[in-house]
Amino acid sequence: MHTVTVLAYDGLSAFELGIVTEVFGLPRPELGIDWYRLTICAPAAVRMVGGATLTADADLSAMADADTVIVPGVPNVHTRVSPAVVEALRSAHARGARLVSICSGAFALAETGLLDGRRAATHWRYADLLARRYPAVRVDADVLYVDDGDVLTSAGSAAGIDLCLHLVRADHGTAIANAVARRLVVPPHREGGQAQFIESPVPAPADDAVSVSMAWALANLTESITVDLLARRAHLSARTYLRRFKQASGTSPIRWLITQRVQASLPLLETGEQSIEEIAAAVGFDSPVTYRHHFTRALHTSPSAYRRAFRAR
């Protein structure tokens, strides 16, 4: 069983701790797989934001048994992380644990030196400070999260949800991650960066004409789908449809459709034996070249590399 250990300390955000416990701590027998074992560790009883006190069942030594260690946002980015925490993180990583940070938790990982030479994310408010204090870290202020293999970092607090779902996807595949996302009532994958409005495939209410057209598109991804076709499905003019689609989903119909096609290809890469050309056609891309372009743009890797990496895991 994969053990996830989350670090708690004075000034901890209950929201960020809640993200981790919600994704990895709740039993999920409906999925039919061995789920994670969650441990909360703290050097002592800690005071959380809002005045509550948390007493953890484990101390920092719990990191020694963790497969994944998650560090929520630090309470003060202007002070150094304690040497005990730094040493525990270094030791866990040296033993093979995967290290993950949420929001300003990147400062704790940077203090260990394990982010040196790596690309890393943190909240946009702290990106400049992180880059100045740790110049060897390649700070990316515009992404929701960065997966650098054994060290992963996310942007603001809510981006921790995106990163935790990404971990589930990496460990158990797209179908399981999508099931967890549905349980959380969040999109399984958000496209875009933290410095802009996030483009998210969230449909309009079920009785809305735009939602009907989106449902039809999802069921007919192999069709040659245009804005005019979707507008006719919604019984709207193209101009009105574009406006209402943007209001409902936060993005354009074509960008939303590309995201859905890329997402639909993931289970085929993970479990099927089809060629990249066959998968591209199966999810509606007009050519393998177009599919590879949009896949790489969305996931920062190629379809072939994704297939190899997932099956290696």
JSON list of N, CA and C in Angstrom, two decimals, residues 101-132:
[
{"chain": "A", "resi": 101, "resn": "SER", "atom": "N", "xyz": [4.90, 19.63, -2.99]},
{"chain": "A", "resi": 101, "resn": "SER", "atom": "CA", "xyz": [4.55, 20.84, -2.23]},
{"chain": "A", "resi": 101, "resn": "SER", "atom": "C", "xyz": [3.29, 21.46, -2.78]},
{"chain": "A", "resi": 102, "resn": "ILE", "atom": "N", "xyz": [2.55, 22.12, -1.89]},
{"chain": "A", "resi": 102, "resn": "ILE", "atom": "CA", "xyz": [1.37, 22.89, -2.26]},
{"chain": "A", "resi": 102, "resn": "ILE", "atom": "C", "xyz": [1.65, 24.35, -1.94]},
{"chain": "A", "resi": 103, "resn": "CYS", "atom": "N", "xyz": [1.40, 25.23, -2.91]},
{"chain": "A", "resi": 103, "resn": "CYS", "atom": "CA", "xyz": [1.53, 26.67, -2.70]},
{"chain": "A", "resi": 103, "resn": "CYS", "atom": "C", "xyz": [2.96, 27.03, -2.23]},
{"chain": "A", "resi": 104, "resn": "SER", "atom": "N", "xyz": [3.07, 27.74, -1.10]},
{"chain": "A", "resi": 104, "resn": "SER", "atom": "CA", "xyz": [4.39, 28.18, -0.62]},
{"chain": "A", "resi": 104, "resn": "SER", "atom": "C", "xyz": [5.18, 27.06, 0.03]},
{"chain": "A", "resi": 105, "resn": "GLY", "atom": "N", "xyz": [4.64, 25.85, 0.06]},
{"chain": "A", "resi": 105, "resn": "GLY", "atom": "CA", "xyz": [5.43, 24.71, 0.52]},
{"chain": "A", "resi": 105, "resn": "GLY", "atom": "C", "xyz": [6.68, 24.51, -0.32]},
{"chain": "A", "resi": 106, "resn": "ALA", "atom": "N", "xyz": [6.71, 25.12, -1.52]},
{"chain": "A", "resi": 106, "resn": "ALA", "atom": "CA", "xyz": [7.90, 25.06, -2.37]},
{"chain": "A", "resi": 106, "resn": "ALA", "atom": "C", "xyz": [9.11, 25.65, -1.66]},
{"chain": "A", "resi": 107, "resn": "PHE", "atom": "N", "xyz": [8.91, 26.59, -0.75]},
{"chain": "A", "resi": 107, "resn": "PHE", "atom": "CA", "xyz": [10.03, 27.17, -0.01]},
{"chain": "A", "resi": 107, "resn": "PHE", "atom": "C", "xyz": [10.71, 26.11, 0.86]},
{"chain": "A", "resi": 108, "resn": "ALA", "atom": "N", "xyz": [9.92, 25.21, 1.43]},
{"chain": "A", "resi": 108, "resn": "ALA", "atom": "CA", "xyz": [10.50, 24.14, 2.23]},
{"chain": "A", "resi": 108, "resn": "ALA", "atom": "C", "xyz": [11.32, 23.19, 1.36]},
{"chain": "A", "resi": 109, "resn": "LEU", "atom": "N", "xyz": [10.81, 22.86, 0.18]},
{"chain": "A", "resi": 109, "resn": "LEU", "atom": "CA", "xyz": [11.56, 21.98, -0.71]},
{"chain": "A", "resi": 109, "resn": "LEU", "atom": "C", "xyz": [12.81, 22.69, -1.23]},
{"chain": "A", "resi": 110, "resn": "ALA", "atom": "N", "xyz": [12.69, 23.98, -1.53]},
{"chain": "A", "resi": 110, "resn": "ALA", "atom": "CA", "xyz": [13.86, 24.73, -2.01]},
{"chain": "A", "resi": 110, "resn": "ALA", "atom": "C", "xyz": [14.95, 24.78, -0.95]},
{"chain": "A", "resi": 111, "resn": "GLU", "atom": "N", "xyz": [14.56, 24.88, 0.31]},
{"chain": "A", "resi": 111, "resn": "GLU", "atom": "CA", "xyz": [15.55, 24.94, 1.40]},
{"chain": "A", "resi": 111, "resn": "GLU", "atom": "C", "xyz": [16.38, 23.66, 1.48]},
{"chain": "A", "resi": 112, "resn": "THR", "atom": "N", "xyz": [15.82, 22.56, 1.03]},
{"chain": "A", "resi": 112, "resn": "THR", "atom": "CA", "xyz": [16.57, 21.30, 1.06]},
{"chain": "A", "resi": 112, "resn": "THR", "atom": "C", "xyz": [17.64, 21.22, -0.04]},
{"chain": "A", "resi": 113, "resn": "GLY", "atom": "N", "xyz": [17.52, 22.10, -1.04]},
{"chain": "A", "resi": 113, "resn": "GLY", "atom": "CA", "xyz": [18.43, 22.05, -2.19]},
{"chain": "A", "resi": 113, "resn": "GLY", "atom": "C", "xyz": [17.94, 21.11, -3.27]},
{"chain": "A", "resi": 114, "resn": "LEU", "atom": "N", "xyz": [16.84, 20.41, -3.03]},
{"chain": "A", "resi": 114, "resn": "LEU", "atom": "CA", "xyz": [16.37, 19.41, -3.99]},
{"chain": "A", "resi": 114, "resn": "LEU", "atom": "C", "xyz": [15.67, 20.02, -5.20]},
{"chain": "A", "resi": 115, "resn": "LEU", "atom": "N", "xyz": [15.38, 21.34, -5.14]},
{"chain": "A", "resi": 115, "resn": "LEU", "atom": "CA", "xyz": [14.81, 22.01, -6.30]},
{"chain": "A", "resi": 115, "resn": "LEU", "atom": "C", "xyz": [15.88, 22.67, -7.17]},
{"chain": "A", "resi": 116, "resn": "ASP", "atom": "N", "xyz": [17.12, 22.63, -6.76]},
{"chain": "A", "resi": 116, "resn": "ASP", "atom": "CA", "xyz": [18.19, 23.26, -7.54]},
{"chain": "A", "resi": 116, "resn": "ASP", "atom": "C", "xyz": [18.26, 22.65, -8.93]},
{"chain": "A", "resi": 117, "resn": "GLY", "atom": "N", "xyz": [18.25, 23.51, -9.94]},
{"chain": "A", "resi": 117, "resn": "GLY", "atom": "CA", "xyz": [18.32, 23.05, -11.31]},
{"chain": "A", "resi": 117, "resn": "GLY", "atom": "C", "xyz": [17.01, 22.55, -11.86]},
{"chain": "A", "resi": 118, "resn": "ARG", "atom": "N", "xyz": [15.96, 22.55, -11.05]},
{"chain": "A", "resi": 118, "resn": "ARG", "atom": "CA", "xyz": [14.66, 22.06, -11.48]},
{"chain": "A", "resi": 118, "resn": "ARG", "atom": "C", "xyz": [13.69, 23.22, -11.73]},
{"chain": "A", "resi": 119, "resn": "ARG", "atom": "N", "xyz": [12.70, 22.95, -12.56]},
{"chain": "A", "resi": 119, "resn": "ARG", "atom": "CA", "xyz": [11.58, 23.87, -12.74]},
{"chain": "A", "resi": 119, "resn": "ARG", "atom": "C", "xyz": [10.61, 23.64, -11.61]},
{"chain": "A", "resi": 120, "resn": "ALA", "atom": "N", "xyz": [10.05, 24.72, -11.03]},
{"chain": "A", "resi": 120, "resn": "ALA", "atom": "CA", "xyz": [9.17, 24.58, -9.88]},
{"chain": "A", "resi": 120, "resn": "ALA", "atom": "C", "xyz": [8.09, 25.66, -9.92]},
{"chain": "A", "resi": 121, "resn": "ALA", "atom": "N", "xyz": [6.95, 25.35, -9.30]},
{"chain": "A", "resi": 121, "resn": "ALA", "atom": "CA", "xyz": [5.83, 26.28, -9.21]},
{"chain": "A", "resi": 121, "resn": "ALA", "atom": "C", "xyz": [5.61, 26.68, -7.76]},
{"chain": "A", "resi": 122, "resn": "THR", "atom": "N", "xyz": [5.04, 27.86, -7.58]},
{"chain": "A", "resi": 122, "resn": "THR", "atom": "CA", "xyz": [4.55, 28.29, -6.29]},
{"chain": "A", "resi": 122, "resn": "THR", "atom": "C", "xyz": [3.48, 29.35, -6.57]},
{"chain": "A", "resi": 123, "resn": "HIS", "atom": "N", "xyz": [2.85, 29.85, -5.53]},
{"chain": "A", "resi": 123, "resn": "HIS", "atom": "CA", "xyz": [1.84, 30.89, -5.72]},
{"chain": "A", "resi": 123, "resn": "HIS", "atom": "C", "xyz": [2.49, 32.10, -6.41]},
{"chain": "A", "resi": 124, "resn": "TRP", "atom": "N", "xyz": [1.75, 32.73, -7.33]},
{"chain": "A", "resi": 124, "resn": "TRP", "atom": "CA", "xyz": [2.32, 33.84, -8.09]},
{"chain": "A", "resi": 124, "resn": "TRP", "atom": "C", "xyz": [2.79, 34.99, -7.19]},
{"chain": "A", "resi": 125, "resn": "ARG", "atom": "N", "xyz": [2.18, 35.13, -6.02]},
{"chain": "A", "resi": 125, "resn": "ARG", "atom": "CA", "xyz": [2.61, 36.21, -5.12]},
{"chain": "A", "resi": 125, "resn": "ARG", "atom": "C", "xyz": [4.03, 36.00, -4.60]},
{"chain": "A", "resi": 126, "resn": "TYR", "atom": "N", "xyz": [4.45, 34.74, -4.54]},
{"chain": "A", "resi": 126, "resn": "TYR", "atom": "CA", "xyz": [5.73, 34.42, -3.93]},
{"chain": "A", "resi": 126, "resn": "TYR", "atom": "C", "xyz": [6.80, 34.03, -4.95]},
{"chain": "A", "resi": 127, "resn": "ALA", "atom": "N", "xyz": [6.43, 34.04, -6.22]},
{"chain": "A", "resi": 127, "resn": "ALA", "atom": "CA", "xyz": [7.35, 33.53, -7.24]},
{"chain": "A", "resi": 127, "resn": "ALA", "atom": "C", "xyz": [8.65, 34.32, -7.30]},
{"chain": "A", "resi": 128, "resn": "ASP", "atom": "N", "xyz": [8.55, 35.64, -7.27]},
{"chain": "A", "resi": 128, "resn": "ASP", "atom": "CA", "xyz": [9.77, 36.46, -7.34]},
{"chain": "A", "resi": 128, "resn": "ASP", "atom": "C", "xyz": [10.66, 36.23, -6.12]},
{"chain": "A", "resi": 129, "resn": "LEU", "atom": "N", "xyz": [10.05, 36.13, -4.95]},
{"chain": "A", "resi": 129, "resn": "LEU", "atom": "CA", "xyz": [10.83, 35.90, -3.73]},
{"chain": "A", "resi": 129, "resn": "LEU", "atom": "C", "xyz": [11.52, 34.54, -3.78]},
{"chain": "A", "resi": 130, "resn": "LEU", "atom": "N", "xyz": [10.80, 33.54, -4.22]},
{"chain": "A", "resi": 130, "resn": "LEU", "atom": "CA", "xyz": [11.40, 32.20, -4.32]},
{"chain": "A", "resi": 130, "resn": "LEU", "atom": "C", "xyz": [12.59, 32.23, -5.27]},
{"chain": "A", "resi": 131, "resn": "ALA", "atom": "N", "xyz": [12.44, 32.92, -6.40]},
{"chain": "A", "resi": 131, "resn": "ALA", "atom": "CA", "xyz": [13.52, 32.99, -7.39]},
{"chain": "A", "resi": 131, "resn": "ALA", "atom": "C", "xyz": [14.72, 33.75, -6.85]},
{"chain": "A", "resi": 132, "resn": "ARG", "atom": "N", "xyz": [14.47, 34.81, -6.10]},
{"chain": "A", "resi": 132, "resn": "ARG", "atom": "CA", "xyz": [15.59, 35.60, -5.54]},
{"chain": "A", "resi": 132, "resn": "ARG", "atom": "C", "xyz": [16.32, 34.83, -4.45]}
]
